[in-house]
Coordinates of C-alpha atoms in Angstrom, one line a residue:
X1 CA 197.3 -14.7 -100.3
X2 CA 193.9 -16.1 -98.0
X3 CA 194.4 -18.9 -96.3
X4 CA 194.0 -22.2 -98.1
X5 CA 191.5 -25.1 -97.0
X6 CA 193.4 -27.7 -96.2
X7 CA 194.5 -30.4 -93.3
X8 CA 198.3 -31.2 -93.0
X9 CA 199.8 -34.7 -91.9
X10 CA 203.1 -36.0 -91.2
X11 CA 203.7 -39.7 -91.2
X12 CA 207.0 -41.2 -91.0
X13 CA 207.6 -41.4 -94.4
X14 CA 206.7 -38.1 -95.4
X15 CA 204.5 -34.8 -95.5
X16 CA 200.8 -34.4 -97.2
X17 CA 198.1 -32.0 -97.3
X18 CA 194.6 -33.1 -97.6
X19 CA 193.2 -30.3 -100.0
X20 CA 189.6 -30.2 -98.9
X21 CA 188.1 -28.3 -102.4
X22 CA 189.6 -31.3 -104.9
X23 CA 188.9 -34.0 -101.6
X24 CA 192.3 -35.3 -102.4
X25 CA 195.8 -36.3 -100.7
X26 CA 199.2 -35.5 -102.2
X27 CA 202.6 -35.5 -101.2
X28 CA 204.8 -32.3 -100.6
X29 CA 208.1 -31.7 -99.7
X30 CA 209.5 -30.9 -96.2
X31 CA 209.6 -27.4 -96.8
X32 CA 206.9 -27.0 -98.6
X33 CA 204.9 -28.6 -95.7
X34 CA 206.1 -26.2 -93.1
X35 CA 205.6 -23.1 -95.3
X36 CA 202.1 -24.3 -95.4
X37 CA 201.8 -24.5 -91.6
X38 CA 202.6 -20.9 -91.3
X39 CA 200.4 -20.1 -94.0
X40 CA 197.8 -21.9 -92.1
X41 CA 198.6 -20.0 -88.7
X42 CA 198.2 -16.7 -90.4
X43 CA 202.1 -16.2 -90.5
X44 CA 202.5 -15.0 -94.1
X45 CA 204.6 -12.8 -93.6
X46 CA 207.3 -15.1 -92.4
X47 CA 207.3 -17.2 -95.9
X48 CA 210.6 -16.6 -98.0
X49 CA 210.3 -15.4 -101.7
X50 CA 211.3 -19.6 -102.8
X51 CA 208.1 -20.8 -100.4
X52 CA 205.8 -18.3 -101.9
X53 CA 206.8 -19.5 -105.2
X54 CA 206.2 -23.1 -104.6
X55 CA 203.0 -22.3 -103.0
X56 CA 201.7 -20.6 -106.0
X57 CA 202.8 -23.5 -108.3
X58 CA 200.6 -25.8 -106.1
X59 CA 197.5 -23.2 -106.9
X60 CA 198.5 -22.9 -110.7
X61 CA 197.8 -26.6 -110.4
X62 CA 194.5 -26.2 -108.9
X63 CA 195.2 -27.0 -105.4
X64 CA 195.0 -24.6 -102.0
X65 CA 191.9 -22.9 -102.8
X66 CA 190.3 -20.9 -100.0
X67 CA 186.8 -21.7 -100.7
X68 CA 184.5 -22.4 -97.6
X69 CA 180.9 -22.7 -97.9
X70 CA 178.8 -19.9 -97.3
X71 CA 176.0 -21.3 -96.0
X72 CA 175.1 -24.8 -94.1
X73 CA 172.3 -26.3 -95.4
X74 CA 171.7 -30.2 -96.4
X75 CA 171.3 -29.9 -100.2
X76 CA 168.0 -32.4 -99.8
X77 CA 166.2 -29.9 -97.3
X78 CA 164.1 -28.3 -100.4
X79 CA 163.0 -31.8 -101.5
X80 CA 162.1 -34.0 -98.1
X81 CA 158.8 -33.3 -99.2
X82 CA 158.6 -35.8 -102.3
X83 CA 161.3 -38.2 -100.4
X84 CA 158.7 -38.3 -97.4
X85 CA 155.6 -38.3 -99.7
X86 CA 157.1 -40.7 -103.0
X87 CA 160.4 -42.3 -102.0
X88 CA 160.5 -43.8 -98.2
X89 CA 162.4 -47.1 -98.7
X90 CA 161.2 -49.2 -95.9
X91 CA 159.9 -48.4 -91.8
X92 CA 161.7 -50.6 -88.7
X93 CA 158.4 -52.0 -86.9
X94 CA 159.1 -51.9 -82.9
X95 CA 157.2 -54.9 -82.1
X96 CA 157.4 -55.0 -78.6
X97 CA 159.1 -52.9 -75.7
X98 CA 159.4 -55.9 -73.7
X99 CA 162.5 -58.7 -73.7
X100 CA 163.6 -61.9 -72.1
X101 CA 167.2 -60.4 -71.6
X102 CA 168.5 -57.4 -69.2
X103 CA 171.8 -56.6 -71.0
X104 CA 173.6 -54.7 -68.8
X105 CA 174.6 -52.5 -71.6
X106 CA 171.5 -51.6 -73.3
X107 CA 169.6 -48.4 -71.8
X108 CA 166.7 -49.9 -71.5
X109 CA 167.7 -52.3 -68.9
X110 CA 169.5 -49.3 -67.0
X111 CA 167.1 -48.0 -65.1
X112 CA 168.3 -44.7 -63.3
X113 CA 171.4 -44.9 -65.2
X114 CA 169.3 -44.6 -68.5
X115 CA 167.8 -41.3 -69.8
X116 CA 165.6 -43.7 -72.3
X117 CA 162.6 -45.7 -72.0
X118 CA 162.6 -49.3 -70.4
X119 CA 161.7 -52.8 -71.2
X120 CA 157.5 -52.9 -70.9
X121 CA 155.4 -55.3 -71.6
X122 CA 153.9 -53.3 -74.6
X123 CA 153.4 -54.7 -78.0
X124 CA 152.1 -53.3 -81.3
X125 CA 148.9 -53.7 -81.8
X126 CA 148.4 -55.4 -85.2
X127 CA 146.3 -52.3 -86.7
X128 CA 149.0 -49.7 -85.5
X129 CA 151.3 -52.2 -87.7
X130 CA 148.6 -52.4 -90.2
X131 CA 148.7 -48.4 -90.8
X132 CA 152.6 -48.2 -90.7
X133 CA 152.7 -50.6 -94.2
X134 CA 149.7 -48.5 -95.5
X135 CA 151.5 -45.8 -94.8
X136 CA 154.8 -46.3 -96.2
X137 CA 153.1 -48.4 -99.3
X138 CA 151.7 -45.4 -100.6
X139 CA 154.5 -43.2 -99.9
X140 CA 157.1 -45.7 -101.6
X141 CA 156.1 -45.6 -105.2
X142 CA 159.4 -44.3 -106.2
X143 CA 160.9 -46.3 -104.5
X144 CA 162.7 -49.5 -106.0
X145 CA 162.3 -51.6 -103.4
X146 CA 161.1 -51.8 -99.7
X147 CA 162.4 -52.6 -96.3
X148 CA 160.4 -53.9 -93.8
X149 CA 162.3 -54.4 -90.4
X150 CA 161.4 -56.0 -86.6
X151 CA 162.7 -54.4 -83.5
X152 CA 162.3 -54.5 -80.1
X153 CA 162.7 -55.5 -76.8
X154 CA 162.8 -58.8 -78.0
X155 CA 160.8 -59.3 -81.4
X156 CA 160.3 -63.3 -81.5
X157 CA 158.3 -62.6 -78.3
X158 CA 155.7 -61.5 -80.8
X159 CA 156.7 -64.3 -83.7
X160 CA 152.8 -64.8 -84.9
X161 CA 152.1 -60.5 -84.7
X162 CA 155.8 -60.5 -87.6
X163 CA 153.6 -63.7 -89.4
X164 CA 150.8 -61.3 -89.7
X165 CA 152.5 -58.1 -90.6
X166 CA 154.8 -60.2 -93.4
X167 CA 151.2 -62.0 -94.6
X168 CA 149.2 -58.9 -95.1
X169 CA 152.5 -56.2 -96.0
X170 CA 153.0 -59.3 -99.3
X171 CA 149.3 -58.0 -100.4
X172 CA 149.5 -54.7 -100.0
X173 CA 153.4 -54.6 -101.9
X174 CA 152.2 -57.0 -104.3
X175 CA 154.8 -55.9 -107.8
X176 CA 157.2 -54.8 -105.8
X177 CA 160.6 -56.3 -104.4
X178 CA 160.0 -56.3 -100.4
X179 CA 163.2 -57.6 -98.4
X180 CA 162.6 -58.5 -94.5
X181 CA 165.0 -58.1 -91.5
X182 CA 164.9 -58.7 -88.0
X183 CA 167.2 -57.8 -84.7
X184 CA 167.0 -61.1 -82.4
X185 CA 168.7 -62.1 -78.9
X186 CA 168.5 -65.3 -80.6
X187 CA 167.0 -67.0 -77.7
X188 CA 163.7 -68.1 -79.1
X189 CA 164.5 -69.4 -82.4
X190 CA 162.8 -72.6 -83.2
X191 CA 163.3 -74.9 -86.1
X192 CA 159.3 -73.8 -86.3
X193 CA 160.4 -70.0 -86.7
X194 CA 163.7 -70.7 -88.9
X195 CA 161.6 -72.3 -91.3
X196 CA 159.5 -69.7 -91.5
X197 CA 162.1 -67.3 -92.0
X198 CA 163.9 -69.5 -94.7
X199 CA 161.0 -69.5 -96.8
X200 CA 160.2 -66.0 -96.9
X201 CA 163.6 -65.3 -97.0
X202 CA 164.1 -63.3 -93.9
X203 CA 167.4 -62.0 -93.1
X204 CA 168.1 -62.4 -89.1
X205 CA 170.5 -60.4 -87.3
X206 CA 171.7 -62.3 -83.8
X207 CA 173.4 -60.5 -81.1
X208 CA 176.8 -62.8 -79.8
X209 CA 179.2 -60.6 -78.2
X210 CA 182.0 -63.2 -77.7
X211 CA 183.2 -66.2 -75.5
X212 CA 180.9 -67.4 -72.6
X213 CA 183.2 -65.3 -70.2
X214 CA 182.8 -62.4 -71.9
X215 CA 179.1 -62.8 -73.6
X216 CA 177.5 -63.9 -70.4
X217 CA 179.4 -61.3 -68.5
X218 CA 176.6 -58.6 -70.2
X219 CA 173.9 -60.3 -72.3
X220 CA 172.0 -62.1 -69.1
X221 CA 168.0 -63.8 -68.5
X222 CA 165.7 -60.9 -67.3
X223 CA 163.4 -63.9 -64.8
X224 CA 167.2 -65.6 -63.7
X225 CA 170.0 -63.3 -64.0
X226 CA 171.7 -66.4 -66.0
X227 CA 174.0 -66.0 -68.6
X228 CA 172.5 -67.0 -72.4
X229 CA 175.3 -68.0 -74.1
X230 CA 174.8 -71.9 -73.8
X231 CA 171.1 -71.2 -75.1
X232 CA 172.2 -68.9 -78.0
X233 CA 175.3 -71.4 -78.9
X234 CA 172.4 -74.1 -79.3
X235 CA 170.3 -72.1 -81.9
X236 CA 174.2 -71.3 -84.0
X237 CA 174.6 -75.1 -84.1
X238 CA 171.1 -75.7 -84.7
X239 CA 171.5 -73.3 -88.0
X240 CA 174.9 -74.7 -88.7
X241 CA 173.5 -78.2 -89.1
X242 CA 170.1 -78.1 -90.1
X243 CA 170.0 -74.5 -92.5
X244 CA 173.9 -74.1 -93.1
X245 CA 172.9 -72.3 -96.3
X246 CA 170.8 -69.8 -94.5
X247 CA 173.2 -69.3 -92.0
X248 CA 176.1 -68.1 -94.2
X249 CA 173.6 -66.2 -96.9
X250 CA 171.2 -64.7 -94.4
X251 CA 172.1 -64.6 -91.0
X252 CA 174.6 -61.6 -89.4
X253 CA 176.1 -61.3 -85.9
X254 CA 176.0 -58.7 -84.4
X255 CA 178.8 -58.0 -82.1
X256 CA 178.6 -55.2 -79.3
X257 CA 182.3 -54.7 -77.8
X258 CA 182.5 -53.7 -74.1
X259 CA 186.4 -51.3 -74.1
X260 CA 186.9 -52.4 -70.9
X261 CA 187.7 -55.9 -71.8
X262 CA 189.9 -58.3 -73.9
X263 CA 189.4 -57.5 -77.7
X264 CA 191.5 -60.7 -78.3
X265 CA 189.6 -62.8 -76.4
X266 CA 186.1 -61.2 -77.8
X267 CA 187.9 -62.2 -81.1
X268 CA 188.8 -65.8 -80.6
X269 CA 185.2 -66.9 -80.5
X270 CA 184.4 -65.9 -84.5
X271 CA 187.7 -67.2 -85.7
X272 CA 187.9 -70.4 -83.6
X273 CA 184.6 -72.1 -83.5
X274 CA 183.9 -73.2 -86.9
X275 CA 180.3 -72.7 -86.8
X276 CA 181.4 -68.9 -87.1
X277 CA 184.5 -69.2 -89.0
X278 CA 182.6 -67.8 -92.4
X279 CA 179.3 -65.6 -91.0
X280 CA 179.0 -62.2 -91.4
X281 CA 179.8 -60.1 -88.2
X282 CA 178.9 -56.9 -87.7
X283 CA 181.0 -55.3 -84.6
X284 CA 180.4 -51.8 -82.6
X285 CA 181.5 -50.7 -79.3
X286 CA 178.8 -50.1 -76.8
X287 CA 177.1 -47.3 -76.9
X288 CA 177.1 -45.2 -73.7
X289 CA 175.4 -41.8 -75.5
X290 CA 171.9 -42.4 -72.9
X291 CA 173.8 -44.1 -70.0
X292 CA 174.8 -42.4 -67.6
X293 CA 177.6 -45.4 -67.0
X294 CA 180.5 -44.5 -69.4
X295 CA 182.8 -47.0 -71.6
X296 CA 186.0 -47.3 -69.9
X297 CA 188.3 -47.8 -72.5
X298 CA 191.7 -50.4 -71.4
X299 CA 194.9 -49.5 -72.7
X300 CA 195.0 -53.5 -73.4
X301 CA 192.3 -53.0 -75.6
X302 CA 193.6 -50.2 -77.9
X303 CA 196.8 -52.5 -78.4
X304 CA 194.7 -55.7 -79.5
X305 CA 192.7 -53.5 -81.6
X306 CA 195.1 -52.0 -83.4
X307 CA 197.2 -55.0 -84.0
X308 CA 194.1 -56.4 -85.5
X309 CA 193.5 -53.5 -87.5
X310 CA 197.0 -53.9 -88.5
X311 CA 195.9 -57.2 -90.0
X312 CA 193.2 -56.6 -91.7
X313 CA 195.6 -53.9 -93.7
X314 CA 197.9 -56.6 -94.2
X315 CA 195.3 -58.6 -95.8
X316 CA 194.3 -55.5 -98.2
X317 CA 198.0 -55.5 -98.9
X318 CA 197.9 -59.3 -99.8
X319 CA 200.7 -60.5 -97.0
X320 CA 198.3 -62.4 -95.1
X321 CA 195.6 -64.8 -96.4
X322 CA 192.2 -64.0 -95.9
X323 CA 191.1 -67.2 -93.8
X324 CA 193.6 -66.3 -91.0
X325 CA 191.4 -64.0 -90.4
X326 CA 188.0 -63.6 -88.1
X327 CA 185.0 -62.1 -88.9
X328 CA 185.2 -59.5 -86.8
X329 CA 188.7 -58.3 -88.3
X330 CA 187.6 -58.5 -91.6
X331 CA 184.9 -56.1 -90.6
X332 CA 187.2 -53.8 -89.7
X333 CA 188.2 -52.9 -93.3
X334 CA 184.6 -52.2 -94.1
X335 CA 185.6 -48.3 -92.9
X336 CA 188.8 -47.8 -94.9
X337 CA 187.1 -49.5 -98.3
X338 CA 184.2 -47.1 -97.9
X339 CA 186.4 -44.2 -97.3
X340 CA 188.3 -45.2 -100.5
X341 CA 184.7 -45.6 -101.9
X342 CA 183.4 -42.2 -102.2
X343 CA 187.7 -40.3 -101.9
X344 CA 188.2 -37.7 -104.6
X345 CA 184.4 -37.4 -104.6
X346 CA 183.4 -34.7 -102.6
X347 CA 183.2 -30.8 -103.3
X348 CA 182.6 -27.5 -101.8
X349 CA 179.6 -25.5 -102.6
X350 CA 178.3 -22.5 -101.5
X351 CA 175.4 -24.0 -99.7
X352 CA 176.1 -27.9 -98.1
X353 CA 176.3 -29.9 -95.4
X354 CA 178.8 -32.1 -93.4
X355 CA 178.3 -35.6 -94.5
X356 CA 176.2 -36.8 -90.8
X357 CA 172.5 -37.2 -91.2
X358 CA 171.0 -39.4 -93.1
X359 CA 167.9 -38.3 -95.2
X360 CA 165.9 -38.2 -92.1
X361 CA 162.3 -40.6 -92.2
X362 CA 163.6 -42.1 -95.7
X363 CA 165.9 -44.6 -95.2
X364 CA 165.7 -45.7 -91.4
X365 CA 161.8 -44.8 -90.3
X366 CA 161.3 -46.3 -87.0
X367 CA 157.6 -46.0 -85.4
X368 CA 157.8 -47.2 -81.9
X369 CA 154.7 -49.8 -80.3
X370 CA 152.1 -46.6 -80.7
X371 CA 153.1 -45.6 -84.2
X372 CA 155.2 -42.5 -83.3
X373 CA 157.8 -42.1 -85.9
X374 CA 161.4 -41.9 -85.5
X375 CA 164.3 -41.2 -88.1
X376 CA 165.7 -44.3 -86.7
X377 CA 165.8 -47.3 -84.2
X378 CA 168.4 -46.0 -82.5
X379 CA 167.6 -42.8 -81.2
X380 CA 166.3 -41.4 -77.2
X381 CA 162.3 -42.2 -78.0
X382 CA 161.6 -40.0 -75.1
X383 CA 163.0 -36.8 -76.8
X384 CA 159.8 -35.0 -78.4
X385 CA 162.9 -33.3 -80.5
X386 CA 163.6 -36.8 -82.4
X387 CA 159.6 -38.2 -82.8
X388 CA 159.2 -36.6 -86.6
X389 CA 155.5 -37.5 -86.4
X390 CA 153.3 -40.3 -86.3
X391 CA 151.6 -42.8 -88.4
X392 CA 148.1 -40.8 -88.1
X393 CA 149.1 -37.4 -88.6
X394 CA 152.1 -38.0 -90.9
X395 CA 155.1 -36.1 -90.7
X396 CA 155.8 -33.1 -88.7
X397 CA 158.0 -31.4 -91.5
X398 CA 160.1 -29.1 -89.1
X399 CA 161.6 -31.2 -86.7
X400 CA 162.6 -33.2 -89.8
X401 CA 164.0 -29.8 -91.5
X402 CA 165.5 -29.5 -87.7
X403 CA 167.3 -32.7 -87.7
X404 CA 168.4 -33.0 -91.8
X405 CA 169.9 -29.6 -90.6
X406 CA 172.2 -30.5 -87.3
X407 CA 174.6 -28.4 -89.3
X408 CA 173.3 -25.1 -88.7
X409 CA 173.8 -25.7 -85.0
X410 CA 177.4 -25.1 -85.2
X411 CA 177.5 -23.0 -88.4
X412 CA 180.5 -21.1 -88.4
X413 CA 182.4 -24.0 -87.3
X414 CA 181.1 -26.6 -90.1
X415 CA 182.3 -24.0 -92.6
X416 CA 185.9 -23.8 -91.6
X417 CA 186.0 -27.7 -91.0
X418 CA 188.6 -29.4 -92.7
X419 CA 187.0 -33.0 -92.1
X420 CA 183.5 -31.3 -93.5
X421 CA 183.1 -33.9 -96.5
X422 CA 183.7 -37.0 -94.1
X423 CA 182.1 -36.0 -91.1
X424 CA 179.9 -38.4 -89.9
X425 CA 178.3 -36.6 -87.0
X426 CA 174.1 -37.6 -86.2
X427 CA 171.9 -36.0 -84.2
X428 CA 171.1 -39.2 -82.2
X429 CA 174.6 -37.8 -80.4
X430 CA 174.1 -34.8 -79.4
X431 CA 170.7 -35.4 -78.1
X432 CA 170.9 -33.7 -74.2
X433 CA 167.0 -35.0 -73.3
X434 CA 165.5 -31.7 -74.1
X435 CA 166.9 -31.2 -77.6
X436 CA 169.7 -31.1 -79.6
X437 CA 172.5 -29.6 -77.7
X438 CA 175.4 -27.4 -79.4
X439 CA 177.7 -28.4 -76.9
X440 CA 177.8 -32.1 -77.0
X441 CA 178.0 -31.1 -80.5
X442 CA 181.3 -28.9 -80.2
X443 CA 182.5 -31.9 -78.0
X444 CA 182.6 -34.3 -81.0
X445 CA 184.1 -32.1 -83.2
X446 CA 187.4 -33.4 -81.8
X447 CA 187.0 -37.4 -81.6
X448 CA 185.3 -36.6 -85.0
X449 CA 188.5 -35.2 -86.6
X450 CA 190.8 -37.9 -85.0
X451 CA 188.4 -40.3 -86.5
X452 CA 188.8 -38.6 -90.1
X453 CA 192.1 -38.1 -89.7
X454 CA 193.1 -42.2 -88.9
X455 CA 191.6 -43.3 -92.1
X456 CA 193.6 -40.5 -94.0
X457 CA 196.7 -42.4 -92.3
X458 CA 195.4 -45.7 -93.1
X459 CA 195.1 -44.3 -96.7
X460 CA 198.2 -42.9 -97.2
X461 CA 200.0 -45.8 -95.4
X462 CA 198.9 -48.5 -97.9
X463 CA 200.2 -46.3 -100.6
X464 CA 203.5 -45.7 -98.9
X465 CA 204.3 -49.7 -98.1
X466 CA 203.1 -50.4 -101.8
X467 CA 205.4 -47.8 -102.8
X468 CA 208.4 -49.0 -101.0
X469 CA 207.3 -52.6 -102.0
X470 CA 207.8 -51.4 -105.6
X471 CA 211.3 -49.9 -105.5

């Protein structure tokens, strides 16, 4: 009969197979759900002559096919040479390696406990940032429009190198739309500098992690040791009262959660103060992948979360208005809507993917303060396996291939992956130092799954209360 490929869940309502060849969820019965468990576990011949019947129904309907890929390859590999050479959509400048923060958090301010680089006081020199807009100018002509983004360290330490680069990258773009971002502490921000930004219609993105407790708990002075929270709270009010229109239009927050903490009390700030009751918030948990210092995650913190996931459903569901909500938990629904985005969407072909790497160089190109190039901002810059080239030589076109391709690493496991449409697995995580590793790989595969597999629940729950709401 072959084993079909698909994922089985029980909830409390009911039984469901996720089908993985239609990328659809249905309902089944009880006993049609445990016949396909031992169908699953290779126990065939246990099945009764009634299961086997209602098991070929389901195929007559199209469903339980046994299809598996054949091969693991991204379907873009044959054509990163015209995305690389016609259709980059915008490069993230690194404008400095030095900061006026040491979050204890970010792996550059680690020191031994960081596998990374560290704060220097390094900037781009303005011809290195010259030759990355020459470079992506002529390599965006099919392109529709172009990103131009400022990293760091710090990137207002260098405000009048960002006036140059946004002065001469308006010449050289000149017919084509050309959007502008940039990754602040905050700290610096002048009325000067938000006029500036204003007028050429620069979109900021400030780091605010919560309260006072908890924000100056991580996000501290590098000279001092002070907490910035006062100083960052000035600049919010500052934006609130003088450029409220810029603040709700083009300003984000970005919010990094520490696990180990109160969730509820990182949330109160964003719903309470209303200079933040409406701004867009962008939340993650910190990111421990180059620290050798590893998130400790609260039982505390899994209930808040939860219960604040739980009302960000409710709102979906319409039992809970949206302004009795913060930022941050209206963020939260941002995963199940794009899940529900691209459902029923997916297919298995001979040759694929899982659904991890970006096209590598197109959509995220980083180049660092000496123009090496990175497939994004956020990967180990002192792995040779993630620099994809630099903005003299170009593009080294097999450690792209290489990275597009994480799948290969774990081949035969990708193939028989039920999650394989949604999987969202990058190479910046499984980057041991020397390479990309196959184990830290395998080790994800799990937490990768669960992951999946809670959005499936969150899926089928909001069709089981509407349902009951109904009858």
């Amino acid at each position: 009969m072959g084993t079909p490929f698909v994922h089985l869940l029980q909830t409390p309502y009911g039984y469901y197979l996720y089908d993985v060849n239609t990328d659809l969820i249905y309902g089944v019965e009880e006993h049609i759900y445990n016949a396909l468990r031992l169908l699953k576990d290779g126990k065939e011949a246990l099945l009764s002559e009634t299961e086997i019947g209602d098991i070929n129904k389901l195929r007559d309907q199209g469903l339980l096919e046994t299809k598996r890929p054949i091969r693991m390859k991204h379907p873009l590999s044959d054509r990163m040479g015209y995305y690389l050479s016609k259709k980059i959509e915008g490069i993230s400048l690194q404008v400095t390696q030095d900061c006026n923060f040491r979050c204890h958090y970010c792996p550059y301010s680690q020191g031994e406990n960081s596998s990374t680089r560290k704060h220097a006081k390094r900037s781009m020199p303005f011809e290195i940032a010259k030759k990355g807009i020459d470079f992506i100018q002529c390599r965006s002509r099919d392109a529709e429009k172009v990103r131009i983004s400022f990293y760091g360290g710090e990137p207002l330490l260098e405000f009048e190198l960002i006036r140059k680069i946004v002065s001469y990258s308006k010449n050289v773009f000149e017919g084509k739309p050309v959007s502008y971002n940039l990754t602040t502490n905050g700290s610096l921000l002048t009325r000067e500098k938000i006029d500036y930004f204003e007028e050429n219609g620069i979109q900021l993105a400030i780091s605010l992690d919560g309260p006072k407790e908890i924000h100056d708990a991580s996000r501290v002075l590098a000279e001092t040791g002070g907490g910035t929270f006062d100083t960052i709270m000035k600049k919010v009010l500052l934006l609130e009262k003088e450029y409220p229109r810029y603040l709700r239009n083009k300003v984000i927050f970005i919010s990094i959660i520490d696990p180990s903490r109160d969730f509820d009390c990182v949330n109160s700030l964003f719903f309470n103060h209303a200079a933040l009751k409406d701004v867009a918030v962008v939340t993650s948990v910190v990111d421990d992948s180059n620290s050798t210092e590893k998130n400790r995650l609260s039982p505390q913190f899994l209930i808040q979360q939860e219960y604040d996931a739980f009302k960000a459903f409710a709102t979906r569901l319409g039992w809970m208005e949206r302004d009795r909500l913060s930022s941050i938990t209206l963020h939260k629904m941002d995963n199940l809507v794009s899940f529900e985005r691209t459902y029923g969407t997916h297919s298995i072909y001979d040759e694929m993917s899982h659904g991890g790497p970006c096209i590598i160089g197109a959509g995220k190109l980083f180049m660092d303060v000496d123009g090496n190039f990175f497939p994004c901002e956020r990967v180990n810059e002192t792995n040779g396996a993630m620099r994809i080239g630099n903005v003299k030589d170009g593009f080294d076109m097999q450690k792209v291939d290489k990275l597009l391709n994480v799948c290969q690493l774990t081949e035969d496991m990708c193939k028989d992956c039920w999650a394989i449409n949604n999987c969202a697995i990058c190479p910046k995580n499984i980057d041991d130092e020397t390479g990309l590793s196959i184990e830290a790989k395998v080790a994800l595969c799990a937490d990768e799954k669960l992951r999946v597999e809670q959005l499936m629940r969150g899926y089928i729950a909001e069709k089981e209360i509407l349902e009951r709401c109904m009858a």
